[in-house]
Each structure stands twice: as C-alpha cells, then as structure tokens.
Amino acid sequence: MFELFNAEARRVVVLSQEAAKSLKHKQIGPEHLLLGLLGEGEGFAARVLTPQGIDHDRVLAEVVRARGRSRWLFKSYLRFTPETKNALEQSLHESIGLQHSYIGAEHLLLGLLHDGHGPAAQILRNLGAPPELVREQVNRVCANRSNDIRE
C-alpha cells in the first residue's frame, strides 16, 4: 500500500513517527498521524484545518493533555497502533472512492475521520472542528482541485 503514497503522504508518515518519538510514546497512534498531517505546514491538511483554527501546536497540546509525555523511549522503531493501521487502510478506500491512483494527505485525513470516534476525530472535535465538517471541507477542496485540473 505504501507504494501508492505520494511524496506528501510519505512525509506525513515520517512526521508522525517523529511526533511519537518526540513525545516518547511507544506506538504511532492516529493522533500522531494528525500531527504529521499538520507538520507539513503548507500541506493539504493545513489548508483544510487552519481556517477552522486547527494548527499543529493546538493539536500537540491536545495530544499531550490526553496522552502525556513519557519519560523513556526504548525503541528506535515504533509500530502503528491497530487504529492507525485501520486509518491507513481507510485512506486507500477513500482514494479508490475518489477515483485517484495515489494516496495523498487528503486520503490520510479522510482515513483518520472514517470511524468518527477515534483519537484524531476526538481531538478535532475538542478543538471545535467536528469530523463531519472536516470531511465536507476535504471533499470540497478535492472537488475544486479536480475542477481546476479539468479547466
């Protein structure tokens, strides 16, 4: 599946690993993937979430509030949690549903929102951006981008 990831999506995964390591968490959870999406700064997720008042620092504060920071990290390699694996799998389904031939940041964000109850969705909800609204925004941006390509 990772061979379908575009450069931005690959960078998001690297940033999510770095976020988990910096917090000394034992696994890469959906919340770290959300941090990775926003860590791109000018990436797709930032374009969708920043106008809603969601940025990397606010998400990081929510992650620390919910999960804290560990004191020690013994592993150099971190595994994805089952929830993160599910979000990554859902990103593939989102890509297919949009008839895209790649997995990008937009699909990763949609994959995180799929169940609507996971840690990433809860963080967005806590920060005033219900997952349903974020999903609408993502779909709107994707549709506008498709229209721009056709013109």
Backbone as JSON Lines, residues from 0, in Angstrom:
{"i":0,"aa":"M","n":[0.82,-1.19,0.0],"ca":[0.0,0.0,0.0],"c":[0.87,1.26,0.0]}
{"i":1,"aa":"F","n":[2.0,1.25,0.72],"ca":[2.83,2.46,0.81],"c":[3.4,2.88,-0.53]}
{"i":2,"aa":"E","n":[3.46,1.96,-1.48],"ca":[3.96,2.34,-2.81],"c":[3.0,3.3,-3.51]}
{"i":3,"aa":"L","n":[1.75,3.36,-3.05],"ca":[0.77,4.28,-3.63],"c":[0.85,5.68,-3.02]}
{"i":4,"aa":"F","n":[1.58,5.82,-1.92],"ca":[1.68,7.11,-1.24],"c":[2.45,8.1,-2.1]}
{"i":5,"aa":"N","n":[1.9,9.31,-2.23],"ca":[2.66,10.36,-2.92],"c":[3.69,10.94,-1.93]}
{"i":6,"aa":"A","n":[4.49,11.88,-2.4],"ca":[5.57,12.43,-1.58],"c":[5.04,13.07,-0.3]}
{"i":7,"aa":"E","n":[3.93,13.78,-0.4],"ca":[3.37,14.44,0.78],"c":[2.92,13.41,1.81]}
{"i":8,"aa":"A","n":[2.25,12.35,1.37],"ca":[1.79,11.31,2.3],"c":[2.96,10.6,2.96]}
{"i":9,"aa":"R","n":[4.01,10.36,2.2],"ca":[5.21,9.73,2.79],"c":[5.81,10.64,3.86]}
{"i":10,"aa":"R","n":[5.87,11.91,3.56],"ca":[6.41,12.87,4.53],"c":[5.54,12.91,5.79]}
{"i":11,"aa":"V","n":[4.24,12.83,5.62],"ca":[3.32,12.81,6.76],"c":[3.62,11.62,7.67]}
{"i":12,"aa":"V","n":[3.86,10.46,7.08],"ca":[4.16,9.26,7.88],"c":[5.46,9.46,8.65]}
{"i":13,"aa":"V","n":[6.47,10.01,8.0],"ca":[7.74,10.28,8.68],"c":[7.52,11.27,9.83]}
{"i":14,"aa":"L","n":[6.76,12.32,9.59],"ca":[6.49,13.31,10.63],"c":[5.68,12.71,11.78]}
{"i":15,"aa":"S","n":[4.78,11.77,11.48],"ca":[4.02,11.12,12.55],"c":[4.93,10.25,13.42]}
{"i":16,"aa":"Q","n":[5.89,9.58,12.79],"ca":[6.87,8.81,13.55],"c":[7.7,9.73,14.44]}
{"i":17,"aa":"E","n":[8.13,10.84,13.89],"ca":[8.92,11.8,14.66],"c":[8.11,12.37,15.82]}
{"i":18,"aa":"A","n":[6.82,12.62,15.6],"ca":[5.96,13.15,16.67],"c":[5.85,12.15,17.81]}
{"i":19,"aa":"A","n":[5.62,10.88,17.48],"ca":[5.51,9.85,18.51],"c":[6.82,9.72,19.28]}
{"i":20,"aa":"K","n":[7.93,9.74,18.56],"ca":[9.24,9.63,19.23],"c":[9.51,10.83,20.12]}
{"i":21,"aa":"S","n":[9.18,12.03,19.65],"ca":[9.46,13.23,20.45],"c":[8.65,13.24,21.74]}
{"i":22,"aa":"L","n":[7.47,12.62,21.71],"ca":[6.64,12.52,22.91],"c":[6.98,11.26,23.72]}
{"i":23,"aa":"K","n":[7.9,10.46,23.18],"ca":[8.33,9.21,23.79],"c":[7.17,8.23,23.97]}
{"i":24,"aa":"H","n":[6.27,8.23,23.0],"ca":[5.17,7.27,23.01],"c":[5.66,5.97,22.39]}
{"i":25,"aa":"K","n":[5.07,4.86,22.81],"ca":[5.55,3.54,22.4],"c":[5.07,3.11,21.02]}
{"i":26,"aa":"Q","n":[3.98,3.71,20.55],"ca":[3.42,3.36,19.25],"c":[2.97,4.64,18.53]}
{"i":27,"aa":"I","n":[2.76,4.5,17.23],"ca":[2.27,5.61,16.42],"c":[0.75,5.49,16.34]}
{"i":28,"aa":"G","n":[0.07,6.41,17.01],"ca":[-1.38,6.4,17.03],"c":[-1.96,7.37,16.01]}
{"i":29,"aa":"P","n":[-3.27,7.34,15.85],"ca":[-3.93,8.27,14.93],"c":[-3.62,9.74,15.25]}
{"i":30,"aa":"E","n":[-3.46,10.03,16.53],"ca":[-3.15,11.4,16.93],"c":[-1.79,11.84,16.39]}
{"i":31,"aa":"H","n":[-0.86,10.91,16.28],"ca":[0.46,11.23,15.72],"c":[0.35,11.45,14.21]}
{"i":32,"aa":"L","n":[-0.52,10.67,13.57],"ca":[-0.75,10.86,12.14],"c":[-1.35,12.25,11.89]}
{"i":33,"aa":"L","n":[-2.25,12.68,12.77],"ca":[-2.82,14.02,12.66],"c":[-1.73,15.08,12.83]}
{"i":34,"aa":"L","n":[-0.83,14.86,13.79],"ca":[0.3,15.78,13.96],"c":[1.18,15.8,12.71]}
{"i":35,"aa":"G","n":[1.39,14.63,12.12],"ca":[2.17,14.55,10.89],"c":[1.52,15.31,9.75]}
{"i":36,"aa":"L","n":[0.21,15.2,9.65],"ca":[-0.52,15.93,8.61],"c":[-0.36,17.43,8.78]}
{"i":37,"aa":"L","n":[-0.4,17.9,10.01],"ca":[-0.27,19.34,10.25],"c":[1.19,19.78,10.28]}
{"i":38,"aa":"G","n":[2.09,18.85,10.47],"ca":[3.51,19.17,10.49],"c":[4.04,19.58,9.13]}
{"i":39,"aa":"E","n":[3.29,19.27,8.1],"ca":[3.66,19.68,6.75],"c":[3.59,21.19,6.58]}
{"i":40,"aa":"G","n":[2.87,21.86,7.45],"ca":[2.78,23.33,7.42],"c":[1.94,23.88,6.3]}
{"i":41,"aa":"E","n":[2.37,23.69,5.08],"ca":[1.66,24.21,3.92],"c":[0.93,23.11,3.17]}
{"i":42,"aa":"G","n":[0.85,21.94,3.75],"ca":[0.26,20.79,3.07],"c":[-1.25,20.84,3.03]}
{"i":43,"aa":"F","n":[-1.81,19.78,2.49],"ca":[-3.25,19.69,2.29],"c":[-4.02,19.87,3.59]}
{"i":44,"aa":"A","n":[-3.63,19.14,4.63],"ca":[-4.37,19.19,5.9],"c":[-4.33,20.59,6.5]}
{"i":45,"aa":"A","n":[-3.2,21.25,6.4],"ca":[-3.1,22.62,6.92],"c":[-4.05,23.55,6.16]}
{"i":46,"aa":"R","n":[-4.17,23.36,4.85],"ca":[-5.08,24.21,4.06],"c":[-6.53,23.99,4.47]}
{"i":47,"aa":"V","n":[-6.86,22.78,4.89],"ca":[-8.24,22.47,5.29],"c":[-8.49,22.87,6.74]}
{"i":48,"aa":"L","n":[-7.54,22.59,7.63],"ca":[-7.78,22.74,9.06],"c":[-7.44,24.13,9.61]}
{"i":49,"aa":"T","n":[-6.46,24.8,9.05],"ca":[-6.05,26.1,9.58],"c":[-7.19,27.12,9.56]}
{"i":50,"aa":"P","n":[-7.99,27.2,8.49],"ca":[-9.11,28.14,8.51],"c":[-10.13,27.84,9.61]}
{"i":51,"aa":"Q","n":[-10.11,26.61,10.12],"ca":[-11.02,26.24,11.21],"c":[-10.35,26.43,12.58]}
{"i":52,"aa":"G","n":[-9.18,27.05,12.58],"ca":[-8.49,27.31,13.84],"c":[-7.7,26.14,14.38]}
{"i":53,"aa":"I","n":[-7.47,25.13,13.55],"ca":[-6.73,23.95,13.97],"c":[-5.32,24.04,13.4]}
{"i":54,"aa":"D","n":[-4.33,24.01,14.29],"ca":[-2.94,24.01,13.82],"c":[-2.14,22.98,14.62]}
{"i":55,"aa":"H","n":[-0.89,22.81,14.22],"ca":[-0.03,21.79,14.84],"c":[0.1,22.0,16.35]}
{"i":56,"aa":"D","n":[0.31,23.23,16.78],"ca":[0.52,23.5,18.2],"c":[-0.71,23.17,19.03]}
{"i":57,"aa":"R","n":[-1.88,23.49,18.53],"ca":[-3.12,23.18,19.27],"c":[-3.35,21.68,19.35]}
{"i":58,"aa":"V","n":[-3.07,20.98,18.25],"ca":[-3.23,19.52,18.26],"c":[-2.2,18.9,19.2]}
{"i":59,"aa":"L","n":[-0.97,19.37,19.15],"ca":[0.06,18.86,20.04],"c":[-0.35,19.04,21.5]}
{"i":60,"aa":"A","n":[-0.88,20.2,21.85],"ca":[-1.33,20.43,23.22],"c":[-2.42,19.44,23.62]}
{"i":61,"aa":"E","n":[-3.34,19.14,22.7],"ca":[-4.4,18.16,22.98],"c":[-3.83,16.76,23.16]}
{"i":62,"aa":"V","n":[-2.86,16.4,22.33],"ca":[-2.23,15.08,22.45],"c":[-1.53,14.96,23.79]}
{"i":63,"aa":"V","n":[-0.8,15.97,24.17],"ca":[-0.09,15.95,25.46],"c":[-1.09,15.9,26.6]}
{"i":64,"aa":"R","n":[-2.17,16.64,26.5],"ca":[-3.2,16.63,27.54],"c":[-3.81,15.24,27.68]}
{"i":65,"aa":"A","n":[-4.09,14.6,26.55],"ca":[-4.75,13.29,26.57],"c":[-3.79,12.14,26.9]}
{"i":66,"aa":"R","n":[-2.59,12.19,26.36],"ca":[-1.67,11.05,26.48],"c":[-0.44,11.33,27.31]}
{"i":67,"aa":"G","n":[-0.16,12.61,27.53],"ca":[1.04,12.97,28.28],"c":[2.3,12.74,27.47]}
{"i":68,"aa":"R","n":[3.42,12.89,28.15],"ca":[4.73,12.62,27.56],"c":[5.36,11.54,28.42]}
{"i":69,"aa":"S","n":[5.93,10.55,27.79],"ca":[6.61,9.51,28.55],"c":[8.02,9.99,28.89]}
{"i":70,"aa":"R","n":[8.61,9.33,29.85],"ca":[9.96,9.72,30.27],"c":[11.02,9.03,29.46]}
{"i":71,"aa":"W","n":[10.74,7.8,29.02],"ca":[11.76,7.0,28.36],"c":[11.21,6.41,27.08]}
{"i":72,"aa":"L","n":[12.06,6.32,26.1],"ca":[11.72,5.62,24.86],"c":[12.84,4.63,24.6]}
{"i":73,"aa":"F","n":[12.49,3.35,24.62],"ca":[13.5,2.32,24.47],"c":[13.6,1.8,23.04]}
{"i":74,"aa":"K","n":[12.59,2.04,22.25],"ca":[12.57,1.51,20.89],"c":[13.03,2.57,19.9]}
{"i":75,"aa":"S","n":[13.81,2.13,18.93],"ca":[14.14,3.07,17.86],"c":[13.11,2.95,16.73]}
{"i":76,"aa":"Y","n":[12.42,1.81,16.69],"ca":[11.39,1.59,15.67],"c":[10.04,1.5,16.36]}
{"i":77,"aa":"L","n":[9.1,2.32,15.94],"ca":[7.77,2.31,16.53],"c":[6.78,1.69,15.56]}
{"i":78,"aa":"R","n":[5.87,0.92,16.1],"ca":[4.82,0.3,15.28],"c":[3.57,1.17,15.29]}
{"i":79,"aa":"F","n":[2.76,0.97,14.26],"ca":[1.46,1.63,14.2],"c":[0.49,0.89,15.13]}
{"i":80,"aa":"T","n":[-0.38,1.64,15.79],"ca":[-1.44,1.02,16.58],"c":[-2.45,0.4,15.61]}
{"i":81,"aa":"P","n":[-3.29,-0.51,16.08],"ca":[-4.35,-1.05,15.2],"c":[-5.24,0.05,14.63]}
{"i":82,"aa":"E","n":[-5.51,1.09,15.42],"ca":[-6.35,2.19,14.94],"c":[-5.67,2.95,13.79]}
{"i":83,"aa":"T","n":[-4.36,3.1,13.9],"ca":[-3.62,3.78,12.83],"c":[-3.59,2.93,11.58]}
{"i":84,"aa":"K","n":[-3.37,1.63,11.76],"ca":[-3.4,0.72,10.61],"c":[-4.75,0.8,9.91]}
{"i":85,"aa":"N","n":[-5.81,0.85,10.7],"ca":[-7.15,0.96,10.13],"c":[-7.31,2.27,9.37]}
{"i":86,"aa":"A","n":[-6.81,3.37,9.93],"ca":[-6.9,4.67,9.25],"c":[-6.13,4.64,7.94]}
{"i":87,"aa":"L","n":[-4.97,4.0,7.94],"ca":[-4.18,3.9,6.7],"c":[-4.92,3.06,5.66]}
{"i":88,"aa":"E","n":[-5.54,1.98,6.12],"ca":[-6.33,1.15,5.2],"c":[-7.52,1.93,4.66]}
{"i":89,"aa":"Q","n":[-8.17,2.69,5.52],"ca":[-9.31,3.5,5.08],"c":[-8.87,4.57,4.08]}
{"i":90,"aa":"S","n":[-7.64,5.06,4.22],"ca":[-7.15,6.06,3.26],"c":[-7.09,5.47,1.85]}
{"i":91,"aa":"L","n":[-6.76,4.19,1.76],"ca":[-6.77,3.52,0.45],"c":[-8.19,3.49,-0.1]}
{"i":92,"aa":"H","n":[-9.16,3.14,0.74],"ca":[-10.56,3.1,0.3],"c":[-11.05,4.49,-0.11]}
{"i":93,"aa":"E","n":[-10.62,5.5,0.63],"ca":[-11.0,6.88,0.27],"c":[-10.43,7.26,-1.09]}
{"i":94,"aa":"S","n":[-9.19,6.88,-1.33],"ca":[-8.55,7.16,-2.62],"c":[-9.31,6.48,-3.76]}
{"i":95,"aa":"I","n":[-9.63,5.22,-3.55],"ca":[-10.39,4.46,-4.56],"c":[-11.75,5.12,-4.79]}
{"i":96,"aa":"G","n":[-12.41,5.51,-3.7],"ca":[-13.73,6.15,-3.81],"c":[-13.69,7.45,-4.58]}
{"i":97,"aa":"L","n":[-12.57,8.15,-4.5],"ca":[-12.42,9.41,-5.24],"c":[-11.82,9.18,-6.63]}
{"i":98,"aa":"Q","n":[-11.61,7.93,-6.97],"ca":[-11.04,7.52,-8.26],"c":[-9.66,8.13,-8.48]}
{"i":99,"aa":"H","n":[-8.86,8.15,-7.41],"ca":[-7.49,8.61,-7.51],"c":[-6.57,7.41,-7.62]}
{"i":100,"aa":"S","n":[-5.43,7.6,-8.23],"ca":[-4.48,6.5,-8.43],"c":[-3.33,6.55,-7.42]}
{"i":101,"aa":"Y","n":[-3.48,7.34,-6.4],"ca":[-2.45,7.54,-5.39],"c":[-3.12,7.72,-4.03]}
{"i":102,"aa":"I","n":[-2.33,7.66,-2.98],"ca":[-2.8,8.01,-1.64],"c":[-2.05,9.27,-1.23]}
{"i":103,"aa":"G","n":[-2.8,10.32,-0.98],"ca":[-2.21,11.59,-0.58],"c":[-2.66,11.99,0.81]}
{"i":104,"aa":"A","n":[-2.25,13.16,1.23],"ca":[-2.61,13.67,2.55],"c":[-4.12,13.77,2.72]}
{"i":105,"aa":"E","n":[-4.81,14.12,1.64],"ca":[-6.27,14.22,1.72],"c":[-6.9,12.89,2.09]}
{"i":106,"aa":"H","n":[-6.36,11.8,1.54],"ca":[-6.89,10.47,1.83],"c":[-6.53,10.05,3.25]}
{"i":107,"aa":"L","n":[-5.32,10.42,3.7],"ca":[-4.92,10.11,5.08],"c":[-5.85,10.82,6.06]}
{"i":108,"aa":"L","n":[-6.16,12.08,5.79],"ca":[-7.06,12.82,6.67],"c":[-8.45,12.19,6.67]}
{"i":109,"aa":"L","n":[-8.96,11.84,5.5],"ca":[-10.26,11.17,5.43],"c":[-10.23,9.82,6.14]}
{"i":110,"aa":"G","n":[-9.13,9.1,6.0],"ca":[-8.99,7.81,6.69],"c":[-9.03,7.96,8.2]}
{"i":111,"aa":"L","n":[-8.43,9.03,8.71],"ca":[-8.46,9.3,10.15],"c":[-9.87,9.59,10.64]}
{"i":112,"aa":"L","n":[-10.67,10.19,9.78],"ca":[-12.02,10.6,10.17],"c":[-13.05,9.51,9.97]}
{"i":113,"aa":"H","n":[-12.64,8.4,9.37],"ca":[-13.6,7.38,8.95],"c":[-14.52,6.92,10.07]}
{"i":114,"aa":"D","n":[-13.96,6.53,11.21],"ca":[-14.84,6.0,12.26],"c":[-15.51,7.1,13.07]}
{"i":115,"aa":"G","n":[-14.95,8.31,13.06],"ca":[-15.57,9.43,13.74],"c":[-15.44,9.42,15.25]}
{"i":116,"aa":"H","n":[-14.86,8.35,15.82],"ca":[-14.77,8.26,17.28],"c":[-13.36,8.04,17.78]}
{"i":117,"aa":"G","n":[-12.4,7.94,16.89],"ca":[-11.02,7.68,17.28],"c":[-10.36,8.9,17.9]}
{"i":118,"aa":"P","n":[-9.11,8.74,18.33],"ca":[-8.4,9.84,18.98],"c":[-8.27,11.09,18.12]}
{"i":119,"aa":"A","n":[-7.98,10.93,16.85],"ca":[-7.82,12.1,15.97],"c":[-9.16,12.83,15.81]}
{"i":120,"aa":"A","n":[-10.23,12.08,15.61],"ca":[-11.55,12.69,15.48],"c":[-11.94,13.41,16.77]}
{"i":121,"aa":"Q","n":[-11.61,12.81,17.9],"ca":[-11.93,13.43,19.19],"c":[-11.13,14.72,19.39]}
{"i":122,"aa":"I","n":[-9.87,14.71,19.0],"ca":[-9.06,15.92,19.11],"c":[-9.66,17.04,18.26]}
{"i":123,"aa":"L","n":[-10.03,16.73,17.03],"ca":[-10.64,17.74,16.17],"c":[-11.93,18.26,16.78]}
{"i":124,"aa":"R","n":[-12.72,17.35,17.32],"ca":[-13.98,17.74,17.96],"c":[-13.69,18.67,19.15]}
{"i":125,"aa":"N","n":[-12.71,18.29,19.98],"ca":[-12.35,19.11,21.15],"c":[-11.91,20.52,20.74]}
{"i":126,"aa":"L","n":[-11.31,20.62,19.57],"ca":[-10.81,21.92,19.1],"c":[-11.85,22.67,18.26]}
{"i":127,"aa":"G","n":[-13.07,22.15,18.2],"ca":[-14.15,22.86,17.54],"c":[-14.34,22.54,16.07]}
{"i":128,"aa":"A","n":[-13.77,21.44,15.61],"ca":[-13.92,21.05,14.2],"c":[-14.49,19.64,14.14]}
{"i":129,"aa":"P","n":[-15.81,19.5,14.14],"ca":[-16.4,18.16,14.07],"c":[-15.92,17.41,12.83]}
{"i":130,"aa":"P","n":[-15.65,16.12,12.97],"ca":[-15.15,15.33,11.83],"c":[-16.02,15.44,10.58]}
{"i":131,"aa":"E","n":[-17.33,15.55,10.76],"ca":[-18.23,15.64,9.61],"c":[-17.95,16.92,8.82]}
{"i":132,"aa":"L","n":[-17.7,18.01,9.54],"ca":[-17.39,19.29,8.9],"c":[-16.05,19.23,8.18]}
{"i":133,"aa":"V","n":[-15.07,18.6,8.82],"ca":[-13.75,18.46,8.2],"c":[-13.86,17.63,6.93]}
{"i":134,"aa":"R","n":[-14.63,16.54,7.0],"ca":[-14.83,15.68,5.82],"c":[-15.44,16.5,4.68]}
{"i":135,"aa":"E","n":[-16.44,17.31,4.97],"ca":[-17.05,18.16,3.94],"c":[-16.02,19.1,3.32]}
{"i":136,"aa":"Q","n":[-15.18,19.69,4.17],"ca":[-14.14,20.6,3.68],"c":[-13.15,19.87,2.77]}
{"i":137,"aa":"V","n":[-12.73,18.68,3.19],"ca":[-11.8,17.89,2.38],"c":[-12.42,17.58,1.03]}
{"i":138,"aa":"N","n":[-13.66,17.13,1.03],"ca":[-14.33,16.81,-0.23],"c":[-14.48,18.04,-1.11]}
{"i":139,"aa":"R","n":[-14.75,19.19,-0.5],"ca":[-14.89,20.43,-1.27],"c":[-13.55,20.81,-1.91]}
{"i":140,"aa":"V","n":[-12.47,20.74,-1.15],"ca":[-11.15,21.08,-1.69],"c":[-10.77,20.11,-2.81]}
{"i":141,"aa":"C","n":[-11.05,18.82,-2.6],"ca":[-10.74,17.82,-3.65],"c":[-11.55,18.1,-4.91]}
{"i":142,"aa":"A","n":[-12.82,18.45,-4.76],"ca":[-13.67,18.74,-5.92],"c":[-13.16,19.98,-6.64]}
{"i":143,"aa":"N","n":[-12.78,21.01,-5.9],"ca":[-12.25,22.23,-6.52],"c":[-10.96,21.95,-7.26]}
{"i":144,"aa":"R","n":[-10.13,21.11,-6.66],"ca":[-8.86,20.76,-7.31],"c":[-9.11,19.99,-8.6]}
{"i":145,"aa":"S","n":[-10.1,19.1,-8.58],"ca":[-10.45,18.35,-9.8],"c":[-10.96,19.28,-10.88]}
{"i":146,"aa":"N","n":[-11.77,20.26,-10.49],"ca":[-12.29,21.24,-11.46],"c":[-11.15,22.07,-12.04]}
{"i":147,"aa":"D","n":[-10.18,22.45,-11.2],"ca":[-9.04,23.23,-11.68],"c":[-8.22,22.44,-12.69]}
{"i":148,"aa":"I","n":[-8.07,21.14,-12.44],"ca":[-7.29,20.29,-13.35],"c":[-7.99,20.17,-14.7]}
{"i":149,"aa":"R","n":[-9.32,20.08,-14.69],"ca":[-10.08,19.92,-15.93],"c":[-10.06,21.19,-16.77]}
{"i":150,"aa":"E","n":[-9.94,22.34,-16.13],"ca":[-10.03,23.62,-16.87],"c":[-8.78,23.99,-17.57]}
